[in-house]
Structure formats: C-alpha cells, structure tokens
C-alpha cells in the first residue's frame, strides 16, 4: 500500500469499518493473540500473575509488559523443534541486556544486525561464538569489532564488504568464518510468495545473476576467510511455508553449484527468519514443529537430488519469539465521538476516537505498515453495548493510529487501561522520541513478580543530549511520567 505523503484523505467519510461485527465477548482473551499467562481475575487482566492496575500504578504507562515465561517458552519451542540445528534469535525484534542473557542461558544463538546490537549482546556477556552479524552496510569499525570479539559468523552481503573484511581478517591471523547471503528471488509476503527473476532490493548477492556463486568462490579462495555456508532470508510475518521451501530449494541448488565450481562441500544452511505470529484471532501461524519438519524434509530431498550431504540448518526467528508475549498498557485520556455520515437506515454512524498516552512513538507499525492489532479494556470488563472505536495516540499527526477499527464497550472512559496485544517485536525496538514523548519502560512479569528490564526514559535523559539544556534540571517527574519508577532490575 502506498500512503499519500500528506497522510490519509482528511475530508472523506471513512469506508465501512474493517472491524466486522462486534464479538460476543468484548473482553475475551484469545489464546492465539494474548501472552500465555494472560487471564482475567474478577474481570481484571493479569499478566505474569500481576494485575494490570498494579503494573500501571507501580511502573506508569505506556508500559511494555513482557511475559517472561511466554518469551522463554517460545524460544524453547524453537530450540526443541530445531534440535540438531541452530536457532538464532533475531535481536532486532527486541533486545536488551536481560533478553540477551535469557537467550544465552537458554542455549540459542543471536543474530545482530548492527555493531551496536552486537556490542550490546557482548556487553551482556553473550558468548561471541554464538553471534552472527548481519547488515548490508557494515562499516570497518563494525567488522573490526566482530573479528576482535571472535563472533561465530559474519553474514557477508556485498563485494564491498568482502574487500573491507579481508584486511581486517588478515590482521587477526585467523580465518574468519562467514556465510554468503544469497538473494534467492523469492519475495515472500504474508499469505503468498512471488518468485521473481531478479530482485530490486538492497540485501544479499543475487543468485539469478550469478553474483552469489562468484562471491562464494571468491571467499573460498580467500585464505583470510572461511566460507562456513550460505544464508537466505525471504521476508517477515510469513504464514505459508511454501516460500521457505522454495528458498531452500534454490539455496541448496547454489550449494550444488559451489560444489561443482570448487569441490567445496558447505556445511551450513541458514534459512533466516520471518515466521508469522497472530496479531488478530483469525491469524493462523505455522507452529515451529511444522516449520522445522517441512524445512528438514525439503533440504534433505534437495541434497539427496544433488548428492550432497545434508548441511547443519539454522533459522533466525525474531517476531515469533518476542512478539506474542508482550502487551502494551496505555491509559485512556480523551474520547471523541466522530460522526461518519449515514449508517444506511439514516442513523448516523459514529466512531469513537479513544486517545491513549502513547502512540506512534512506541508502536509505529500501524502507521508504517498498516499493521493490525487488537486490544481490550484491561482494568475491568463491561456489559455496556459495543461501540466502534479507533485507538489513537497523542502525537501531532492524524496517522497516529494504534488500532484502526475495533469494538470496545461503549462505557470506556478516561482513566481506564487499554492493553494492546502482541507488541513484543518491532515496537520498543522501533520507538522514537517524536514530539519528545519518552520511551516506555519494559517490565518482565512472572509468577506474580515484576522486574524492570529497561527503565522508562526520563526527560533528564533527553535534556542530557541537548547542547543548551544539558545542565538545566528537567521537571520531575516528567510531564508524561505520572508514576514512580523502580530501579532497573528491581523486583516488585
Ligand atoms: N533474519 C534476517 C536476515 C532478517 O532480516 C530478519 C528481519 C529476521 C531474521 C527476523 O525476522 P522475523 O522472524 O522477526 O520476522 N520492522 C518490520 C520487520 C522487519 C524485519 C527485518 N528483518 C516489522 O515491524 O514488521
């Protein structure tokens, strides 16, 4: 979809709502969408055993609440499904020191896609040999950091990068292990995939043009580098395994070409991430077991056809581990009923614009990708009739929408808490300070206790970066920071 640069058309009445008919129970928590620990107790949503009113009172809103058992459980599900293969958590989905430690303790690998993600993981004590570094424009400094730390894999993405890496690898005196990222000509989208003859995007070496083979041969002949295997990543939020299977078919074909050209048998095949999750109850993601079974089957068949040994597999799930277990809590402020015109029988249609205390600065995905989310009234249930609502943020922008169309009880009011589901991936990690809103805290909830794993940003943090304001005391507490904060790591 291509949005008009000025945003949605302002004057027009909205098209019929995509919210469908109201569900029978507006407060229901569909288990596909909500964290594993989510329950209603006396009407109130509890996460990790803690009531949301308590979470909001102690930590303030907006607040990312991460269900620790859900996050680690999903990581474990992938590790079990891919036993004998390597599961790299794609840390761009959400990374902080605590997450790096959980991933390390739980035996997974980690995919970093910038020098700073790598530096953060290393600072948290993540074992370097289990880290792979991605990126289409790795700087010499980033490559030096990776080589000095002795990380497990550098996923090489361009001929320029090979030129940059070789002298750094030579100086290290070790053969640096790399993968070649191949662009296999499969462009995957949520429910379909399109095979294209050539790819017009920035990542990887094209298989179709022969660049991927050229790069592989070049790396094999380069004594300072060790070609450990090949990599392919076809997209994100994919529900259908057919795209992965087609990619596996092509990249194993490339292994065959490399073998023919050089006699080298490559030992590793990383098929990337992109496994979809349920944002809405109708979304139907493929369980990790099924993904693993199908990928193993297709890779084994392709290798048998080419008379190649089956390589060690690796995958890089980010969203599928981090996404479903986190909920964003917001406090409702203004509610504005907006008339949409006639509802057909002459009755005016009304949409309630429900404004919350965050918005596109803590979840850009609705505005950026037209992503769909669902949310519930979290501090109580209500028998009031359903009202068509749009949940919006407090930014100075009409595209600042969190949930485009949904039904909420018509008695929602200022001070109520809303919980938006499945915000664990690419929300906090893509957060900004637009309009100088502050990045929310992230708390891990488990067994009735909570730990602040990333504290809320303060206005003092922001002032500290400002040449004029660095020494000016910030108002305390900050304007939009109503609740007291616990120190990072403190358990309540
Ligand atoms: N591996 C590679 C090489 C990737 O580029 C990505 C995501 C992943 C793994 C992890 O994909 P996942 O399993 O999380 O889908 N900001 C977008 C998503 C961008 C994904 C970029 N690469 C969003 O909010 O949907």
Coordinates of C-alpha atoms and ligand atoms in Angstrom, one line a residue, residues 90 92-93 111 134 181 231 233 235-237 272-275 316-320 365 369 426 430, ligand 1:
X90 CA 16.8 -12.1 15.6
X92 CA 16.3 -6.6 16.1
X93 CA 12.8 -7.6 17.2
X111 CA 21.5 -12.5 15.2
X134 CA 24.2 -9.1 9.5
X181 CA 23.8 -14.1 2.0
X231 CA 22.2 -17.8 4.1
X233 CA 16.1 -14.7 4.3
X235 CA 10.8 -11.7 4.4
X236 CA 8.9 -11.3 7.6
X237 CA 5.5 -12.2 9.1
X272 CA 16.6 -16.8 8.0
X273 CA 13.6 -15.7 10.0
X274 CA 10.2 -14.4 9.2
X275 CA 7.8 -16.9 10.9
X316 CA 16.5 -16.8 12.7
X317 CA 13.1 -16.2 14.3
X318 CA 12.7 -12.7 15.9
X319 CA 9.0 -11.9 15.9
X320 CA 7.9 -15.4 16.6
X365 CA 3.8 -0.4 12.9
X369 CA 2.8 -0.9 7.6
X426 CA 9.5 -4.2 16.4
X430 CA 11.5 0.9 16.7
Ligands
LIG1 N1 16.9 -12.6 9.7 C1 17.1 -11.6 8.9 C2 18.3 -11.6 8.0 C3 16.2 -10.5 8.9 O1 16.4 -9.5 8.0 C4 15.1 -10.5 9.8 C5 14.2 -9.4 9.8 C6 15.0 -11.6 10.6 C7 15.9 -12.7 10.6 C8 13.9 -11.7 11.6 O2 12.6 -11.7 11.0 P1 11.3 -12.1 11.9 O3 11.4 -13.5 12.3 O4 11.4 -11.2 13.1 O5 10.2 -11.8 11.1 N2 10.2 -3.9 11.2 C9 9.4 -4.9 10.5 C10 10.1 -6.2 10.4 C11 11.5 -6.1 9.7 C12 12.2 -7.4 9.7 C13 13.6 -7.2 9.1 N3 14.4 -8.4 9.1 C14 8.1 -5.1 11.2 O6 7.8 -4.4 12.2 O7 7.3 -5.9 10.8

